Amino acid sequence: MKIDLFKLNNYNHLAIDEFIDIPQDLYEKLDVRDIKNTKVTGEILINMEDEILLNLLVSGVFIMPCAVTLEDVPCDFEVNIEEIIGKFNDFYKIPQNTLDILPFIWENIVSEVPIRVVKEGVKREFTYGNGWELVSEE
């Protein structure tokens, strides 16, 4: 997600309200099959100390495998980002005059990934599986 630093410098404020795609290479090593409907709303500001401040709300849906059945399970997420990412002049020296805030967004999204999920209605008690069976003493 690229931000035009020239506009940010002129207005000291940019409103954000858009859907973004999270590249698969970011989450391919996680237990996440897909990330859908990722929406970013909020604003990017230059504060009185000439720092870039992100004030964003990011929401979307993780598609994860059920820990029991391996079926897809949608998991909603929402994360609030209030972060100073650095001095404006440090970023403005970039020749393209753009700032990619996706790494800052991803840093906050990845902390919301559940360790495991279980599809609603799935029994968690098992007495048999592929190649095994629980034998009780009676």
mmCIF file of C-alpha atoms in Angstrom:
data_model
loop_
_atom_site.group_PDB
_atom_site.id
_atom_site.type_symbol
_atom_site.label_atom_id
_atom_site.label_comp_id
_atom_site.label_asym_id
_atom_site.label_seq_id
_atom_site.Cartn_x
_atom_site.Cartn_y
_atom_site.Cartn_z
ATOM 1 C CA MET A 1 0.000 0.000 0.000
ATOM 2 C CA LYS A 2 1.819 3.047 -1.306
ATOM 3 C CA ILE A 3 1.379 6.517 0.162
ATOM 4 C CA ASP A 4 2.237 9.630 -1.848
ATOM 5 C CA LEU A 5 4.671 11.555 0.350
ATOM 6 C CA PHE A 6 4.222 14.719 -1.723
ATOM 7 C CA LYS A 7 0.481 14.823 -0.883
ATOM 8 C CA LEU A 8 1.184 13.976 2.746
ATOM 9 C CA ASN A 9 3.707 16.802 2.953
ATOM 10 C CA ASN A 10 1.264 19.311 1.413
ATOM 11 C CA TYR A 11 -1.763 18.404 3.548
ATOM 12 C CA ASN A 12 -0.097 16.946 6.696
ATOM 13 C CA HIS A 13 -2.966 14.453 6.641
ATOM 14 C CA LEU A 14 -4.221 11.698 4.331
ATOM 15 C CA ALA A 15 -7.443 9.755 4.824
ATOM 16 C CA ILE A 16 -7.349 6.035 4.010
ATOM 17 C CA ASP A 17 -10.382 3.900 3.148
ATOM 18 C CA GLU A 18 -9.574 1.016 0.823
ATOM 19 C CA PHE A 19 -9.313 -2.731 0.421
ATOM 20 C CA ILE A 20 -5.829 -4.195 0.032
ATOM 21 C CA ASP A 21 -4.432 -7.554 -1.041
ATOM 22 C CA ILE A 22 -1.954 -9.226 1.277
ATOM 23 C CA PRO A 23 0.711 -11.014 -0.823
ATOM 24 C CA GLN A 24 0.723 -14.772 -0.284
ATOM 25 C CA ASP A 25 4.478 -14.864 0.286
ATOM 26 C CA LEU A 26 3.934 -13.022 3.592
ATOM 27 C CA TYR A 27 1.741 -15.742 5.094
ATOM 28 C CA GLU A 28 2.769 -18.897 3.237
ATOM 29 C CA LYS A 29 4.880 -20.118 6.187
ATOM 30 C CA LEU A 30 2.040 -19.523 8.650
ATOM 31 C CA ASP A 31 -0.923 -21.827 9.174
ATOM 32 C CA VAL A 32 -3.051 -19.452 7.073
ATOM 33 C CA ARG A 33 -4.476 -20.525 3.725
ATOM 34 C CA ASP A 34 -5.716 -17.114 2.622
ATOM 35 C CA ILE A 35 -6.456 -13.604 3.845
ATOM 36 C CA LYS A 36 -9.587 -12.023 2.386
ATOM 37 C CA ASN A 37 -11.491 -8.743 2.534
ATOM 38 C CA THR A 38 -8.653 -6.809 4.154
ATOM 39 C CA LYS A 39 -9.865 -3.251 4.606
ATOM 40 C CA VAL A 40 -7.762 -0.363 5.871
ATOM 41 C CA THR A 41 -9.447 2.779 7.200
ATOM 42 C CA GLY A 42 -8.050 5.710 9.110
ATOM 43 C CA GLU A 43 -5.484 8.394 8.549
ATOM 44 C CA ILE A 44 -1.808 9.119 8.162
ATOM 45 C CA LEU A 45 -0.558 12.324 9.750
ATOM 46 C CA ILE A 46 2.565 14.386 10.170
ATOM 47 C CA ASN A 47 2.667 15.427 13.824
ATOM 48 C CA MET A 48 4.248 18.505 15.437
ATOM 49 C CA GLU A 49 7.622 16.727 15.763
ATOM 50 C CA ASP A 50 7.637 16.074 11.970
ATOM 51 C CA GLU A 51 6.986 12.339 12.500
ATOM 52 C CA ILE A 52 4.685 10.161 10.403
ATOM 53 C CA LEU A 53 1.856 8.792 12.519
ATOM 54 C CA LEU A 54 -0.359 5.883 11.423
ATOM 55 C CA ASN A 55 -3.838 5.808 12.931
ATOM 56 C CA LEU A 56 -5.485 2.877 11.144
ATOM 57 C CA LEU A 57 -8.097 0.194 11.638
ATOM 58 C CA VAL A 58 -7.401 -2.973 9.660
ATOM 59 C CA SER A 59 -10.010 -5.707 9.385
ATOM 60 C CA GLY A 60 -10.399 -8.848 7.324
ATOM 61 C CA VAL A 61 -10.764 -12.618 7.381
ATOM 62 C CA PHE A 62 -8.121 -15.308 7.836
ATOM 63 C CA ILE A 63 -8.922 -18.618 6.129
ATOM 64 C CA MET A 64 -7.321 -21.308 8.282
ATOM 65 C CA PRO A 65 -7.453 -25.109 8.403
ATOM 66 C CA CYS A 66 -9.542 -26.693 11.148
ATOM 67 C CA ALA A 67 -7.213 -28.431 13.616
ATOM 68 C CA VAL A 68 -9.481 -31.507 13.538
ATOM 69 C CA THR A 69 -10.961 -31.825 10.035
ATOM 70 C CA LEU A 70 -8.549 -29.628 8.005
ATOM 71 C CA GLU A 71 -11.554 -27.899 6.419
ATOM 72 C CA ASP A 72 -11.366 -24.157 5.768
ATOM 73 C CA VAL A 73 -12.471 -22.041 8.718
ATOM 74 C CA PRO A 74 -12.971 -18.258 8.366
ATOM 75 C CA CYS A 75 -11.625 -16.210 11.291
ATOM 76 C CA ASP A 76 -12.426 -12.510 11.420
ATOM 77 C CA PHE A 77 -9.737 -10.147 12.639
ATOM 78 C CA GLU A 78 -9.553 -6.480 13.486
ATOM 79 C CA VAL A 79 -6.483 -4.602 14.607
ATOM 80 C CA ASN A 80 -6.061 -0.964 15.575
ATOM 81 C CA ILE A 81 -2.714 0.572 14.602
ATOM 82 C CA GLU A 82 -1.529 3.731 16.328
ATOM 83 C CA GLU A 83 2.155 3.962 15.573
ATOM 84 C CA ILE A 84 4.845 6.518 14.831
ATOM 85 C CA ILE A 85 6.888 5.032 12.009
ATOM 86 C CA GLY A 86 9.672 7.607 11.864
ATOM 87 C CA LYS A 87 10.688 11.117 10.866
ATOM 88 C CA PHE A 88 9.113 12.435 7.675
ATOM 89 C CA ASN A 89 12.457 13.569 6.244
ATOM 90 C CA ASP A 90 13.884 10.045 6.554
ATOM 91 C CA PHE A 91 11.212 8.775 4.159
ATOM 92 C CA TYR A 92 10.936 11.854 1.917
ATOM 93 C CA LYS A 93 14.468 11.329 0.598
ATOM 94 C CA ILE A 94 13.270 8.249 -1.255
ATOM 95 C CA PRO A 95 13.484 9.011 -5.020
ATOM 96 C CA GLN A 96 9.965 7.732 -5.774
ATOM 97 C CA ASN A 97 8.357 10.014 -3.140
ATOM 98 C CA THR A 98 6.235 7.082 -1.964
ATOM 99 C CA LEU A 99 6.072 5.173 1.279
ATOM 100 C CA ASP A 100 4.959 1.549 1.371
ATOM 101 C CA ILE A 101 3.053 1.053 4.638
ATOM 102 C CA LEU A 102 2.219 -2.616 3.967
ATOM 103 C CA PRO A 103 5.153 -3.833 6.141
ATOM 104 C CA PHE A 104 3.800 -1.799 9.081
ATOM 105 C CA ILE A 105 0.285 -3.131 8.488
ATOM 106 C CA TRP A 106 1.500 -6.741 8.166
ATOM 107 C CA GLU A 107 3.552 -6.449 11.366
ATOM 108 C CA ASN A 108 0.308 -5.772 13.236
ATOM 109 C CA ILE A 109 -1.887 -8.274 11.361
ATOM 110 C CA VAL A 110 0.458 -11.221 11.934
ATOM 111 C CA SER A 111 0.083 -10.819 15.699
ATOM 112 C CA GLU A 112 -3.641 -11.557 15.315
ATOM 113 C CA VAL A 113 -3.240 -14.995 13.680
ATOM 114 C CA PRO A 114 -4.747 -17.657 15.988
ATOM 115 C CA ILE A 115 -2.546 -20.596 16.941
ATOM 116 C CA ARG A 116 -5.253 -23.045 15.906
ATOM 117 C CA VAL A 117 -8.944 -23.066 15.097
ATOM 118 C CA VAL A 118 -11.650 -25.713 15.290
ATOM 119 C CA LYS A 119 -14.702 -25.597 13.067
ATOM 120 C CA GLU A 120 -17.947 -25.010 14.944
ATOM 121 C CA GLY A 121 -19.789 -28.211 15.801
ATOM 122 C CA VAL A 122 -16.788 -30.545 15.521
ATOM 123 C CA LYS A 123 -16.384 -33.009 18.383
ATOM 124 C CA ARG A 124 -12.965 -32.784 20.018
ATOM 125 C CA GLU A 125 -13.024 -36.183 21.709
ATOM 126 C CA PHE A 126 -11.725 -39.029 19.597
ATOM 127 C CA THR A 127 -11.611 -42.737 20.219
ATOM 128 C CA TYR A 128 -10.281 -43.690 16.785
ATOM 129 C CA GLY A 129 -8.328 -42.263 13.906
ATOM 130 C CA ASN A 130 -6.423 -43.284 10.821
ATOM 131 C CA GLY A 131 -4.574 -46.429 11.901
ATOM 132 C CA TRP A 132 -5.344 -46.223 15.637
ATOM 133 C CA GLU A 133 -8.137 -46.898 18.113
ATOM 134 C CA LEU A 134 -8.452 -46.185 21.809
ATOM 135 C CA VAL A 135 -9.089 -49.399 23.726
ATOM 136 C CA SER A 136 -10.571 -48.908 27.172
ATOM 137 C CA GLU A 137 -10.050 -51.299 30.055
ATOM 138 C CA GLU A 138 -13.343 -52.892 31.100
#
